[in-house]
Coordinates of C-alpha atoms in Angstrom, one line a residue:
M1 CA 27.4 -152.9 9.5
V2 CA 30.3 -151.3 11.3
S3 CA 30.6 -152.2 15.0
A4 CA 30.4 -149.3 17.4
T5 CA 32.9 -151.0 19.7
P6 CA 36.3 -149.4 19.3
S7 CA 39.2 -151.6 18.2
F8 CA 42.0 -152.3 20.6
P9 CA 44.4 -149.6 19.4
A10 CA 41.6 -147.1 19.4
R11 CA 41.1 -147.5 23.1
F12 CA 44.5 -145.9 23.6
R13 CA 43.8 -142.2 22.9
H14 CA 47.2 -141.0 24.1
P15 CA 50.7 -142.2 23.0
A16 CA 51.7 -142.5 26.7
Q17 CA 49.0 -145.2 27.2
L18 CA 50.7 -147.3 24.5
V19 CA 54.1 -147.0 26.3
V20 CA 52.6 -148.0 29.7
A21 CA 50.6 -150.9 28.1
A22 CA 53.7 -152.1 26.2
F23 CA 55.9 -152.2 29.2
G24 CA 53.2 -153.8 31.2
L25 CA 52.8 -156.5 28.6
A26 CA 56.5 -157.1 28.5
V27 CA 56.6 -157.5 32.3
A28 CA 53.6 -159.9 32.1
I29 CA 55.3 -162.1 29.4
G30 CA 58.6 -162.1 31.4
T31 CA 56.8 -163.1 34.6
A32 CA 55.1 -166.0 32.8
L33 CA 58.4 -167.2 31.3
L34 CA 60.3 -167.0 34.6
S35 CA 57.5 -168.8 36.4
L36 CA 58.2 -171.9 34.2
P37 CA 60.1 -174.8 35.9
I38 CA 62.6 -174.7 33.0
A39 CA 63.6 -171.2 34.0
T40 CA 65.2 -172.4 37.3
A41 CA 68.3 -174.4 38.0
E42 CA 66.4 -176.8 40.3
G43 CA 63.6 -177.3 37.7
E44 CA 60.9 -176.1 40.0
A45 CA 58.4 -173.3 39.4
T46 CA 59.4 -169.9 40.9
D47 CA 57.0 -168.1 43.2
T48 CA 54.9 -165.6 41.2
V49 CA 56.0 -162.6 43.2
V50 CA 59.7 -163.5 42.7
A51 CA 59.1 -164.0 39.0
L52 CA 57.2 -160.7 38.7
F53 CA 59.8 -158.8 40.6
T54 CA 62.7 -160.2 38.5
A55 CA 60.8 -159.6 35.2
A56 CA 60.0 -156.0 36.2
S57 CA 63.6 -155.5 37.3
A58 CA 64.8 -156.7 33.9
V59 CA 62.3 -154.9 31.7
C60 CA 62.7 -151.7 33.8
V61 CA 66.5 -152.2 33.5
T62 CA 67.0 -152.0 37.3
G63 CA 68.9 -155.0 38.5
L64 CA 67.4 -155.4 42.0
V65 CA 67.0 -159.1 42.8
V66 CA 65.4 -161.2 45.5
V67 CA 67.2 -164.4 44.5
D68 CA 70.8 -164.9 43.3
T69 CA 70.7 -164.8 39.5
A70 CA 73.5 -167.2 38.9
S71 CA 72.4 -170.0 41.3
H72 CA 68.6 -169.7 41.1
W73 CA 68.0 -169.3 37.3
S74 CA 68.9 -171.8 34.6
T75 CA 70.5 -170.9 31.3
F76 CA 67.0 -170.5 29.9
G77 CA 66.1 -168.1 32.8
E78 CA 69.3 -166.1 32.3
V79 CA 68.6 -165.8 28.6
V80 CA 65.0 -164.6 29.4
I81 CA 66.5 -162.0 31.8
A82 CA 69.0 -160.8 29.1
G83 CA 66.2 -160.6 26.5
L84 CA 64.0 -158.6 28.8
S85 CA 66.9 -156.3 29.6
Q86 CA 67.5 -155.7 25.9
A87 CA 63.9 -155.0 25.3
G88 CA 63.6 -152.6 28.2
G89 CA 66.8 -150.8 27.3
L90 CA 65.8 -150.2 23.7
G91 CA 62.3 -149.4 24.7
V92 CA 59.3 -151.6 23.8
M93 CA 58.0 -148.9 21.5
T94 CA 61.3 -148.6 19.6
L95 CA 61.2 -152.4 19.1
A96 CA 57.6 -152.2 18.0
T97 CA 58.6 -149.5 15.5
L98 CA 61.3 -151.8 14.1
F99 CA 59.0 -154.7 13.8
T100 CA 56.4 -152.6 12.0
L101 CA 59.1 -151.5 9.5
L102 CA 60.1 -155.1 8.9
V103 CA 56.5 -156.2 8.3
S104 CA 55.0 -153.3 6.3
G105 CA 57.9 -151.1 5.4
R106 CA 56.1 -148.1 6.6
L107 CA 54.8 -146.4 9.8
G108 CA 51.4 -145.3 10.7
L109 CA 50.9 -142.0 12.4
R110 CA 49.8 -143.6 15.7
T111 CA 52.9 -145.8 15.8
R112 CA 55.2 -142.9 15.0
I113 CA 53.7 -140.8 17.8
A114 CA 54.0 -143.7 20.2
A115 CA 57.7 -144.3 19.2
Q116 CA 58.3 -140.6 19.6
T117 CA 56.9 -140.7 23.1
E118 CA 59.2 -143.5 24.1
T119 CA 62.4 -142.3 22.3
K120 CA 61.7 -138.6 23.2
T121 CA 62.8 -137.5 19.7
L122 CA 62.1 -133.9 18.8
S123 CA 60.5 -134.5 15.4
M124 CA 58.2 -137.3 14.3
S125 CA 60.0 -137.3 10.9
D126 CA 63.1 -138.6 12.8
V127 CA 61.4 -141.7 14.3
R128 CA 61.9 -144.1 11.4
R129 CA 65.6 -143.2 10.9
L130 CA 66.2 -143.1 14.6
G131 CA 64.7 -146.5 15.2
R132 CA 67.2 -148.1 12.8
K133 CA 70.1 -146.1 14.3
V134 CA 69.2 -147.0 17.9
F135 CA 69.0 -150.7 17.0
L136 CA 72.2 -150.9 15.1
F137 CA 74.1 -148.6 17.5
S138 CA 73.0 -150.7 20.5
L139 CA 74.1 -153.9 18.8
A140 CA 77.4 -152.4 17.8
C141 CA 78.2 -151.2 21.3
E142 CA 77.2 -154.4 22.9
A143 CA 79.3 -156.4 20.4
V144 CA 82.4 -154.3 21.2
A145 CA 81.9 -154.7 25.0
A146 CA 81.2 -158.4 24.6
V147 CA 84.4 -159.0 22.6
L148 CA 86.5 -157.1 25.2
L149 CA 84.9 -159.0 28.1
T150 CA 85.2 -162.3 26.4
G151 CA 88.8 -161.8 25.6
R152 CA 89.5 -160.9 29.2
F153 CA 87.7 -163.9 30.7
V154 CA 89.7 -166.2 28.4
I155 CA 93.1 -164.6 28.9
G156 CA 92.9 -163.5 32.5
Y157 CA 90.6 -166.0 34.1
G158 CA 91.1 -169.2 32.1
E159 CA 87.4 -169.5 31.0
S160 CA 86.7 -171.7 28.0
L161 CA 85.8 -169.7 24.9
G162 CA 82.2 -170.8 25.0
R163 CA 81.7 -169.9 28.6
A164 CA 83.7 -166.6 28.2
A165 CA 81.5 -165.6 25.2
Y166 CA 78.3 -166.3 27.2
L167 CA 79.5 -164.2 30.1
G168 CA 80.7 -161.5 27.8
V169 CA 77.5 -161.2 25.9
F170 CA 75.3 -161.4 29.0
H171 CA 77.2 -158.7 30.8
A172 CA 77.6 -156.5 27.7
I173 CA 73.8 -156.4 27.4
S174 CA 73.4 -155.8 31.1
A175 CA 75.9 -153.0 31.1
F176 CA 74.9 -151.1 28.0
N177 CA 71.2 -151.4 28.9
S178 CA 71.9 -150.4 32.5
S179 CA 70.1 -153.5 33.8
G180 CA 72.7 -154.5 36.4
F181 CA 72.2 -158.3 36.4
V182 CA 75.3 -160.2 37.1
L183 CA 76.2 -163.9 37.0
W184 CA 78.3 -164.0 40.1
P185 CA 77.0 -163.9 43.7
D186 CA 79.4 -161.1 44.7
N187 CA 78.5 -158.9 41.7
F188 CA 81.8 -157.5 40.3
I189 CA 83.7 -157.4 43.6
R190 CA 86.1 -160.1 42.4
F191 CA 87.1 -157.7 39.6
V192 CA 87.7 -154.6 41.7
A193 CA 91.3 -154.4 40.7
D194 CA 90.8 -155.3 37.0
P195 CA 90.7 -152.1 34.9
W196 CA 90.0 -154.1 31.7
I197 CA 86.7 -155.3 33.0
C198 CA 85.8 -152.4 35.2
L199 CA 86.4 -149.7 32.5
T200 CA 84.6 -151.8 29.8
I201 CA 81.5 -152.1 31.9
A202 CA 81.7 -148.5 33.0
V203 CA 82.1 -147.1 29.5
A204 CA 79.3 -149.3 28.2
A205 CA 77.0 -148.0 30.9
I206 CA 78.0 -144.3 30.3
V207 CA 77.4 -144.6 26.6
G208 CA 74.0 -146.3 27.0
G209 CA 73.0 -143.9 29.7
L210 CA 73.8 -140.7 27.8
G211 CA 70.7 -141.0 25.5
F212 CA 70.6 -141.9 21.9
P213 CA 70.0 -138.4 20.5
V214 CA 73.0 -137.1 22.4
V215 CA 75.3 -139.9 21.3
F216 CA 74.3 -139.4 17.7
E217 CA 74.9 -135.7 17.9
L218 CA 78.3 -136.1 19.6
A219 CA 79.3 -138.6 16.8
R220 CA 78.4 -136.0 14.2
S221 CA 79.7 -132.8 15.9
W222 CA 82.1 -133.8 18.7
R223 CA 84.7 -131.3 17.3
H224 CA 82.3 -128.4 17.3
P225 CA 80.7 -127.9 20.8
G226 CA 79.4 -124.6 19.7
K227 CA 77.0 -126.3 17.4
W228 CA 75.6 -128.7 20.0
T229 CA 71.9 -128.4 20.9
V230 CA 70.9 -127.4 24.4
L231 CA 70.0 -131.1 25.2
T232 CA 73.5 -132.2 24.4
R233 CA 75.2 -129.4 26.2
I234 CA 73.3 -129.9 29.4
T235 CA 73.6 -133.7 29.2
V236 CA 77.4 -133.7 28.7
A237 CA 78.0 -130.9 31.3
V238 CA 75.9 -132.4 34.0
T239 CA 77.1 -136.0 33.3
V240 CA 80.8 -135.0 33.6
T241 CA 80.1 -132.9 36.7
L242 CA 78.3 -135.8 38.4
L243 CA 81.0 -138.3 37.5
L244 CA 83.7 -136.0 39.0
F245 CA 81.6 -135.3 42.0
G246 CA 80.9 -138.9 42.7
T247 CA 84.5 -140.0 42.2
L248 CA 85.8 -137.3 44.6
V249 CA 83.2 -138.0 47.2
F250 CA 83.7 -141.7 47.2
L251 CA 87.5 -141.3 47.3
A252 CA 87.2 -138.9 50.3
T253 CA 84.7 -140.9 52.3
E254 CA 85.8 -144.5 51.6
W255 CA 89.6 -144.1 51.3
R256 CA 90.3 -145.6 54.7
N257 CA 87.3 -147.8 55.0
P258 CA 88.8 -151.2 55.7
R259 CA 85.6 -152.9 54.4
T260 CA 85.6 -151.1 51.0
F261 CA 88.5 -149.1 49.6
G262 CA 90.9 -149.5 52.4
P263 CA 92.7 -152.7 51.3
L264 CA 93.2 -151.4 47.7
D265 CA 96.3 -149.5 46.5
D266 CA 96.0 -145.9 45.3
G267 CA 95.3 -146.9 41.7
G268 CA 92.7 -149.4 42.8
K269 CA 91.0 -146.9 45.0
L270 CA 90.8 -144.4 42.1
L271 CA 89.4 -147.1 39.8
A272 CA 86.9 -148.3 42.4
A273 CA 85.8 -144.7 43.1
F274 CA 85.2 -144.0 39.4
F275 CA 83.3 -147.3 38.9
T276 CA 81.2 -146.6 42.0
S277 CA 80.5 -143.1 40.7
V278 CA 79.3 -144.4 37.3
M279 CA 77.0 -147.2 38.6
P280 CA 74.4 -145.1 40.6
R281 CA 73.6 -143.4 37.3
S282 CA 71.4 -146.6 36.7
A283 CA 73.9 -149.3 35.8
G284 CA 73.6 -151.1 39.2
F285 CA 77.0 -153.0 39.4
N286 CA 79.3 -152.8 42.3
V287 CA 83.0 -153.6 43.0
V288 CA 82.7 -153.1 46.7
D289 CA 80.1 -154.2 49.2
I290 CA 77.5 -151.4 49.2
G291 CA 76.2 -152.5 52.6
Q292 CA 79.6 -151.8 54.1
M293 CA 79.9 -148.2 52.8
Y294 CA 79.6 -145.3 55.2
P295 CA 76.2 -143.6 55.5
S296 CA 77.7 -140.4 53.9
S297 CA 78.5 -142.5 50.8
W298 CA 74.9 -143.8 50.8
L299 CA 73.6 -140.3 50.8
A300 CA 75.8 -139.3 47.9
T301 CA 74.7 -142.5 46.1
D302 CA 71.0 -141.6 46.8
L303 CA 71.5 -138.2 45.1
L304 CA 73.2 -139.8 42.0
M305 CA 70.5 -142.5 41.7
F306 CA 67.7 -140.0 41.9
I307 CA 69.2 -137.8 39.2
G308 CA 70.0 -140.8 36.9
G309 CA 71.3 -140.5 33.3
G310 CA 70.4 -138.9 30.0
S311 CA 67.0 -138.5 28.4
A312 CA 66.1 -141.2 25.8
G313 CA 68.9 -143.4 27.1
T314 CA 68.9 -146.6 29.1
A315 CA 69.4 -144.9 32.5
G316 CA 66.6 -144.0 34.9
G317 CA 66.1 -141.3 37.4
I318 CA 64.6 -137.8 36.8
K319 CA 67.4 -137.4 34.2
V320 CA 70.4 -135.1 34.1
T321 CA 68.6 -132.7 31.7
T322 CA 65.9 -132.2 34.3
I323 CA 68.3 -131.3 37.0
G324 CA 70.4 -129.2 34.7
M325 CA 67.3 -127.2 33.5
L326 CA 66.1 -126.9 37.1
A327 CA 69.4 -125.2 38.0
F328 CA 69.0 -122.7 35.2
I329 CA 65.4 -122.0 36.3
V330 CA 66.5 -121.4 39.9
W331 CA 69.4 -119.2 38.7
A332 CA 67.1 -117.1 36.5
E333 CA 64.7 -116.6 39.4
L334 CA 67.5 -115.6 41.8
R335 CA 68.6 -113.0 39.2
G336 CA 65.1 -111.7 38.8
E337 CA 65.0 -112.6 35.1
S338 CA 61.6 -113.1 33.4
R339 CA 62.9 -115.7 31.0
V340 CA 65.1 -118.7 31.4
N341 CA 67.9 -118.7 28.9
I342 CA 70.4 -121.5 28.3
G343 CA 73.3 -120.3 26.1
H344 CA 71.7 -118.6 23.2
R345 CA 68.3 -120.3 23.5
R346 CA 65.3 -119.5 25.6
L347 CA 63.6 -122.4 27.6
P348 CA 59.9 -122.6 26.8
E349 CA 57.5 -122.2 29.7
T350 CA 56.0 -125.6 29.0
T351 CA 59.4 -127.2 29.4
Q352 CA 59.9 -125.4 32.7
R353 CA 56.6 -126.7 34.0
Q354 CA 57.6 -130.2 32.9
V355 CA 60.9 -129.9 34.8
V356 CA 59.2 -128.8 38.0
T357 CA 56.5 -131.5 37.6
I358 CA 58.9 -134.3 37.1
T359 CA 61.1 -133.2 40.0
V360 CA 58.2 -132.7 42.5
M361 CA 56.5 -136.0 41.5
G362 CA 59.8 -137.8 41.9
V363 CA 60.4 -136.4 45.4
A364 CA 56.8 -137.0 46.4
L365 CA 56.8 -140.6 45.2
V366 CA 60.1 -141.3 47.0
A367 CA 58.8 -139.8 50.2
V368 CA 55.5 -141.8 50.2
A369 CA 57.2 -145.0 49.2
T370 CA 59.9 -144.6 51.9
Y371 CA 57.3 -144.0 54.6
T372 CA 55.3 -147.0 53.4
L373 CA 58.3 -149.3 53.3
L374 CA 59.4 -148.1 56.7
A375 CA 55.9 -149.1 58.0
L376 CA 56.2 -152.5 56.4
T377 CA 59.7 -153.5 57.4
P378 CA 62.0 -153.2 60.5
H379 CA 64.9 -151.7 58.5
R380 CA 66.5 -148.3 59.2
L381 CA 65.6 -145.1 57.4
D382 CA 68.9 -144.8 55.5
Q383 CA 68.6 -148.4 54.2
V384 CA 64.9 -148.0 53.2
L385 CA 65.5 -144.6 51.5
F386 CA 68.5 -146.1 49.6
E387 CA 66.3 -149.1 48.4
V388 CA 63.4 -146.9 47.4
I389 CA 65.5 -144.4 45.4
S390 CA 67.4 -147.3 43.8
A391 CA 64.1 -148.8 42.6
F392 CA 62.6 -145.5 41.4
G393 CA 65.9 -144.5 39.7
T394 CA 66.2 -148.0 38.2
A395 CA 69.7 -148.1 39.6
G396 CA 69.7 -151.6 41.0
L397 CA 72.1 -151.0 43.9
S398 CA 71.2 -152.2 47.4
T399 CA 72.5 -152.3 50.9
G400 CA 71.4 -155.9 51.1
I401 CA 67.8 -155.7 52.3
T402 CA 66.0 -156.4 49.0
P403 CA 65.2 -160.1 49.8
A404 CA 64.1 -159.2 53.3
V405 CA 61.4 -156.6 52.7
G406 CA 58.6 -159.1 52.4
T407 CA 56.0 -159.7 49.7
A408 CA 54.3 -156.3 50.2
G409 CA 57.7 -154.6 50.0
H410 CA 58.6 -156.5 46.8
L411 CA 55.3 -155.4 45.2
L412 CA 55.9 -151.8 46.2
L413 CA 59.4 -151.9 44.8
T414 CA 58.0 -153.4 41.6
V415 CA 55.6 -150.5 41.1
L416 CA 58.5 -148.1 41.8
M417 CA 60.7 -149.7 39.2
F418 CA 57.8 -149.6 36.6
I419 CA 57.1 -145.9 37.3
G420 CA 60.8 -145.1 37.3
R421 CA 61.3 -146.7 33.9
I422 CA 58.4 -145.2 32.0
G423 CA 58.8 -141.8 33.7
P424 CA 56.5 -140.0 36.1
L425 CA 55.3 -137.6 33.5
T426 CA 54.6 -140.3 31.0
L427 CA 52.5 -142.2 33.5
G428 CA 50.7 -139.1 34.6
S429 CA 49.9 -138.3 30.9
A430 CA 48.6 -141.8 30.4
L431 CA 46.3 -141.5 33.4
A432 CA 45.1 -138.0 32.6
L433 CA 44.1 -138.3 28.9
N434 CA 41.5 -135.6 28.8
R435 CA 43.3 -132.4 28.4
R436 CA 40.9 -129.5 28.8
A437 CA 41.5 -126.1 27.3
R438 CA 40.4 -123.2 29.5
H439 CA 38.7 -120.5 27.4
Y440 CA 38.9 -117.8 30.1
E441 CA 41.5 -116.3 32.5
L442 CA 40.9 -115.6 36.2
P443 CA 42.0 -112.4 37.9
E444 CA 45.6 -112.4 39.0
E445 CA 46.5 -112.3 42.7
R446 CA 49.9 -112.1 44.3
V447 CA 50.6 -114.7 47.0
I448 CA 53.4 -114.6 49.5
V449 CA 56.0 -117.2 48.8
G450 CA 58.4 -118.4 51.5

């Protein structure tokens, strides 16, 4: 007799549900591991909320912390954080795809669809090949970054080979996966004038944040931009634009700030500005004290954190593709065109609705969370807004108020990090599984807009 009760996988009728459930399970496992006494340097159990916040920050590759990573966590705890960052960066569904391949050598339809949802590939037939490429490419990039960092720590800072290798591997994983966890209490401020370390970290973060489909296409056709897909063209164009915008803005606003760029020479200021422009895209490291930057720099950072990086990459935010397509939608509307064209391709109406939905949901979520956190804490609006956008964009930067927002504030930021990692549209799809087809059309009526 066959039981009428559906099996566990059958309860998840939509691929987005599997993504949400997998990330939730990863956060739960991370919380349990970080709650163990062995995970702390003092050998005492960590408060559950602190463990939850740290686990969510690692899985969601954010980097916000309520305790100092280097002094609070033991080597075991640091390894757990690195492992959670790796899992979050690759995507739990991508890892599940790889494990399925190792065990059975084949993929079921449900697993392929779930992996497609997480990796945002354009064809289900690409999932199996892409899973292998993502895994190998990620390891290769992290290995290169780890070797460069290890060498610098040995040569430039007198670290033993073992310690240098540990630092190199940890921060290579943290940089490529945009998790932002650091094993020094001052983040990367001590390396502000070291181009070897700063550029290694920055390049690793940029490559990881571009998005795997874009990186693979650039590797194949970097000499032929005319053959690039719309996804790659928008991602590269907006990424370069934002990097230049951020660098110039931070140079202009912080050039004479005695608490940030002021003490640096001209070359150091340029390096610091570039590094500071890269990090809001979701990497979360800093070479100057964010809390000492001018409010105008905070506002520019808010914008960069909200936009984030590329689709299907390790970065968060609403994505550069979203903001790029939104610009084309606005431009088409201003010109009175009935279709949105990008290059020699037309943007489907379904994609246009997704762009508007993601942007509006992101703005609404940030607004509600900012209001809530303002009501819960005594901090200023600019500080709270910065913290909220950093959590939602999984950027991991902070003006210094993260430990002081209280338990309710920590739980709110945890939810924001979770939503920011899996994406507003993915979460919305998981909650609204019953898609209804309307078999009739209502009469059209023009409404005054504006």
